[in-house]
């Protein structure tokens, strides 16, 4: 709804569609305001023309200008409040985004902790494994652990820790085998080289 002007008497904003009186020069919000304005204009006209120092403004024009000034001030205040509202909304969005980011980081840490905990039993079993003294059984155990150490993680969070534990255990065992039984170790030389050089096979934390 567009603002047409302000009441020449009381300064009230007059919008298109509202009750209004227009005398060709001024708007009035009610008949009483028009009557009062005419009364003031008549009595103040002589004083305005004789004692105003030639300002050139009638009392009616002065009142109209005052009303317009009040309306403009009100409009400016409304715009300022709208701007403050926009700033508050922007700040709320920023804090909301920061809160979501922190929440995502916390959730990621919790998932990693949960994944490590769920793999704990299997990792302990790998670390505590005692290899067989039977050569043939020993070979089977070495290859089984190698398969585990070079497998692709189905669950990147959980399985990566298990794969890393298997790799470390196997490298340690082959280091011992190299010292105690070089002949046996010779059968796993290529395997050992693959374990120690191709770290990309063991996931992000390998």
Tab-separated table of C-alpha atoms in Angstrom:
chain	number	residue	atom	x	y	z
A	1	UNK	CA	0.000	0.000	0.000
A	2	UNK	CA	1.602	3.276	-1.147
A	3	UNK	CA	1.825	6.278	1.159
A	4	UNK	CA	0.167	9.316	-0.418
A	5	UNK	CA	1.348	11.816	2.165
A	6	UNK	CA	0.631	12.978	5.694
A	7	UNK	CA	-2.332	14.688	7.270
A	8	UNK	CA	-1.701	18.456	7.023
A	9	UNK	CA	-3.083	18.894	10.521
A	10	UNK	CA	-1.885	16.040	12.729
A	11	UNK	CA	0.868	14.581	10.517
A	12	UNK	CA	-0.605	11.065	10.424
A	13	UNK	CA	0.554	9.019	7.432
A	14	UNK	CA	-2.141	8.572	4.791
A	15	UNK	CA	-1.992	5.516	2.542
A	16	UNK	CA	-3.767	4.726	-0.681
A	17	UNK	CA	-7.032	3.000	0.185
A	18	UNK	CA	-7.458	4.647	3.616
A	19	UNK	CA	-10.171	7.197	4.349
A	20	UNK	CA	-8.830	10.582	3.296
A	21	UNK	CA	-9.824	14.113	2.347
A	22	UNK	CA	-7.902	15.975	-0.311
A	23	UNK	CA	-8.549	19.656	-0.979
A	24	UNK	CA	-6.288	19.855	-3.984
A	25	UNK	CA	-3.198	20.776	-1.982
A	26	UNK	CA	-3.383	18.931	1.325
A	27	UNK	CA	-4.456	15.564	2.682
A	28	UNK	CA	-6.520	15.179	5.837
A	29	UNK	CA	-7.210	11.943	7.735
A	30	UNK	CA	-10.637	13.143	9.009
A	31	UNK	CA	-13.024	16.118	8.652
A	32	UNK	CA	-12.069	17.461	12.102
A	33	UNK	CA	-8.420	17.758	11.012
A	34	UNK	CA	-9.462	19.646	7.870
A	35	UNK	CA	-11.601	22.029	9.904
A	36	UNK	CA	-8.840	22.600	12.462
A	37	UNK	CA	-6.258	23.123	9.709
A	38	UNK	CA	-8.429	25.747	7.977
A	39	UNK	CA	-9.000	27.475	11.289
A	40	UNK	CA	-5.262	27.623	12.043
A	41	UNK	CA	-4.421	28.675	8.493
A	42	UNK	CA	-6.832	31.616	8.664
A	43	UNK	CA	-5.610	32.876	12.025
A	44	UNK	CA	-1.921	32.271	11.352
A	45	UNK	CA	-1.829	33.499	7.757
A	46	UNK	CA	-1.379	37.166	8.631
A	47	UNK	CA	1.246	36.473	11.263
A	48	UNK	CA	3.134	34.158	8.899
A	49	UNK	CA	3.208	36.761	6.124
A	50	UNK	CA	3.953	39.817	8.325
A	51	UNK	CA	6.283	38.490	11.004
A	52	UNK	CA	8.075	35.557	9.454
A	53	UNK	CA	10.763	37.651	7.772
A	54	UNK	CA	9.550	36.615	4.319
A	55	UNK	CA	9.942	32.874	4.673
A	56	UNK	CA	7.475	32.363	1.852
A	57	UNK	CA	5.727	29.480	3.606
A	58	UNK	CA	2.128	29.580	4.756
A	59	UNK	CA	1.158	28.000	8.035
A	60	UNK	CA	-0.494	25.193	6.063
A	61	UNK	CA	2.629	24.539	4.058
A	62	UNK	CA	4.726	24.566	7.220
A	63	UNK	CA	2.374	22.089	8.827
A	64	UNK	CA	2.475	19.898	5.719
A	65	UNK	CA	6.261	19.977	5.706
A	66	UNK	CA	6.357	19.115	9.398
A	67	UNK	CA	4.010	16.215	8.796
A	68	UNK	CA	6.118	14.983	5.893
A	69	UNK	CA	9.209	15.194	8.107
A	70	UNK	CA	7.534	13.084	10.777
A	71	UNK	CA	6.524	10.520	8.176
A	72	UNK	CA	10.041	10.377	6.736
A	73	UNK	CA	11.531	9.944	10.205
A	74	UNK	CA	9.132	7.096	10.911
A	75	UNK	CA	9.990	5.440	7.596
A	76	UNK	CA	13.713	5.796	8.357
A	77	UNK	CA	13.257	4.231	11.779
A	78	UNK	CA	11.362	1.350	10.203
A	79	UNK	CA	14.173	0.774	7.687
A	80	UNK	CA	16.744	0.815	10.495
A	81	UNK	CA	14.779	-1.760	12.461
A	82	UNK	CA	14.491	-3.912	9.339
A	83	UNK	CA	18.272	-3.683	8.854
A	84	UNK	CA	18.868	-4.718	12.473
A	85	UNK	CA	16.549	-7.664	11.940
A	86	UNK	CA	18.519	-8.722	8.860
A	87	UNK	CA	21.793	-8.493	10.792
A	88	UNK	CA	20.357	-10.584	13.611
A	89	UNK	CA	19.116	-13.162	11.123
A	90	UNK	CA	22.553	-13.278	9.464
A	91	UNK	CA	24.275	-13.712	12.818
A	92	UNK	CA	21.861	-16.493	13.695
A	93	UNK	CA	22.624	-18.285	10.433
A	94	UNK	CA	26.375	-17.937	11.051
A	95	UNK	CA	26.182	-19.342	14.576
A	96	UNK	CA	23.889	-22.088	13.334
A	97	UNK	CA	26.446	-23.082	10.688
A	98	UNK	CA	29.277	-23.001	13.247
A	99	UNK	CA	27.221	-25.155	15.578
A	100	UNK	CA	26.602	-27.694	12.817
A	101	UNK	CA	30.331	-27.772	11.989
A	102	UNK	CA	31.290	-28.410	15.614
A	103	UNK	CA	28.581	-31.046	15.887
A	104	UNK	CA	29.880	-32.829	12.782
A	105	UNK	CA	33.443	-32.819	14.151
A	106	UNK	CA	32.289	-34.249	17.479
A	107	UNK	CA	30.238	-36.879	15.702
A	108	UNK	CA	33.257	-37.859	13.576
A	109	UNK	CA	35.431	-38.248	16.683
A	110	UNK	CA	32.758	-40.355	18.361
A	111	UNK	CA	32.497	-42.604	15.303
A	112	UNK	CA	36.261	-43.099	15.193
A	113	UNK	CA	36.353	-43.903	18.897
A	114	UNK	CA	33.480	-46.361	18.469
A	115	UNK	CA	35.184	-47.985	15.497
A	116	UNK	CA	38.430	-48.402	17.447
A	117	UNK	CA	36.554	-49.860	20.394
A	118	UNK	CA	34.628	-52.362	18.259
A	119	UNK	CA	37.894	-53.589	16.700
A	120	UNK	CA	39.678	-53.787	20.056
A	121	UNK	CA	39.097	-57.501	20.688
A	122	UNK	CA	40.355	-58.477	17.237
A	123	UNK	CA	43.397	-56.199	17.547
A	124	UNK	CA	44.253	-57.687	20.961
A	125	UNK	CA	43.978	-61.198	19.484
A	126	UNK	CA	46.346	-60.252	16.649
A	127	UNK	CA	48.862	-58.647	19.018
A	128	UNK	CA	48.821	-61.673	21.356
A	129	UNK	CA	49.012	-64.289	18.633
A	130	UNK	CA	51.656	-66.981	19.128
A	131	UNK	CA	52.711	-68.618	15.897
A	132	UNK	CA	52.933	-72.397	15.564
A	133	UNK	CA	56.300	-74.129	15.812
A	134	UNK	CA	55.246	-76.522	13.049
A	135	UNK	CA	56.765	-75.235	9.773
A	136	UNK	CA	53.734	-76.015	7.610
A	137	UNK	CA	51.280	-74.564	10.133
A	138	UNK	CA	53.573	-71.584	10.571
A	139	UNK	CA	53.443	-70.867	6.830
A	140	UNK	CA	49.633	-71.044	6.835
A	141	UNK	CA	49.445	-68.599	9.735
A	142	UNK	CA	51.868	-66.207	8.063
A	143	UNK	CA	49.851	-66.189	4.836
A	144	UNK	CA	46.543	-65.834	6.686
A	145	UNK	CA	47.857	-62.781	8.513
A	146	UNK	CA	49.267	-61.418	5.263
A	147	UNK	CA	45.802	-61.680	3.683
A	148	UNK	CA	44.407	-59.729	6.625
A	149	UNK	CA	47.174	-57.108	6.445
A	150	UNK	CA	46.641	-56.508	2.716
A	151	UNK	CA	42.837	-56.668	2.656
A	152	UNK	CA	40.684	-53.688	1.716
A	153	UNK	CA	38.644	-52.320	4.629
A	154	UNK	CA	34.911	-52.880	4.284
A	155	UNK	CA	34.400	-50.374	7.089
A	156	UNK	CA	37.147	-47.723	6.718
A	157	UNK	CA	36.872	-46.600	10.340
A	158	UNK	CA	36.882	-50.018	11.989
A	159	UNK	CA	38.769	-52.316	9.624
A	160	UNK	CA	41.647	-49.895	9.029
A	161	UNK	CA	42.795	-50.324	12.644
A	162	UNK	CA	42.612	-54.116	12.377
A	163	UNK	CA	44.566	-54.097	9.098
A	164	UNK	CA	47.212	-51.841	10.624
A	165	UNK	CA	47.575	-54.173	13.638
A	166	UNK	CA	47.905	-57.201	11.335
A	167	UNK	CA	50.570	-55.478	9.279
A	168	UNK	CA	52.626	-54.482	12.338
A	169	UNK	CA	52.347	-57.959	13.861
A	170	UNK	CA	53.387	-59.623	10.625
A	171	UNK	CA	56.390	-57.344	10.065
A	172	UNK	CA	57.506	-57.952	13.641
A	173	UNK	CA	57.162	-61.728	13.257
A	174	UNK	CA	59.100	-61.742	9.996
A	175	UNK	CA	61.848	-59.631	11.588
A	176	UNK	CA	62.169	-62.329	14.278
A	177	UNK	CA	62.038	-65.089	11.664
A	178	UNK	CA	64.806	-63.372	9.693
A	179	UNK	CA	67.069	-63.526	12.736
A	180	UNK	CA	66.155	-66.984	14.019
A	181	UNK	CA	65.427	-68.894	10.838
A	182	UNK	CA	66.904	-67.196	7.737
A	183	UNK	CA	66.062	-70.216	5.579
A	184	UNK	CA	62.375	-70.002	6.486
A	185	UNK	CA	62.462	-66.227	6.091
A	186	UNK	CA	63.780	-66.589	2.536
A	187	UNK	CA	60.390	-68.047	1.605
A	188	UNK	CA	58.719	-64.831	2.721
A	189	UNK	CA	61.276	-62.313	1.423
A	190	UNK	CA	58.998	-60.991	-1.334
A	191	UNK	CA	56.070	-60.824	1.071
A	192	UNK	CA	58.172	-58.889	3.584
A	193	UNK	CA	59.306	-56.428	0.917
A	194	UNK	CA	55.704	-55.832	-0.139
A	195	UNK	CA	54.670	-55.204	3.461
A	196	UNK	CA	57.412	-52.683	4.140
A	197	UNK	CA	57.350	-50.766	0.847
A	198	UNK	CA	53.760	-50.738	-0.439
A	199	UNK	CA	52.113	-48.952	2.436
A	200	UNK	CA	49.258	-47.816	0.255
A	201	UNK	CA	47.748	-51.294	0.671
A	202	UNK	CA	46.945	-50.625	4.314
A	203	UNK	CA	44.459	-47.783	4.197
A	204	UNK	CA	44.664	-44.223	5.378
A	205	UNK	CA	46.405	-45.054	8.652
A	206	UNK	CA	48.845	-47.657	7.272
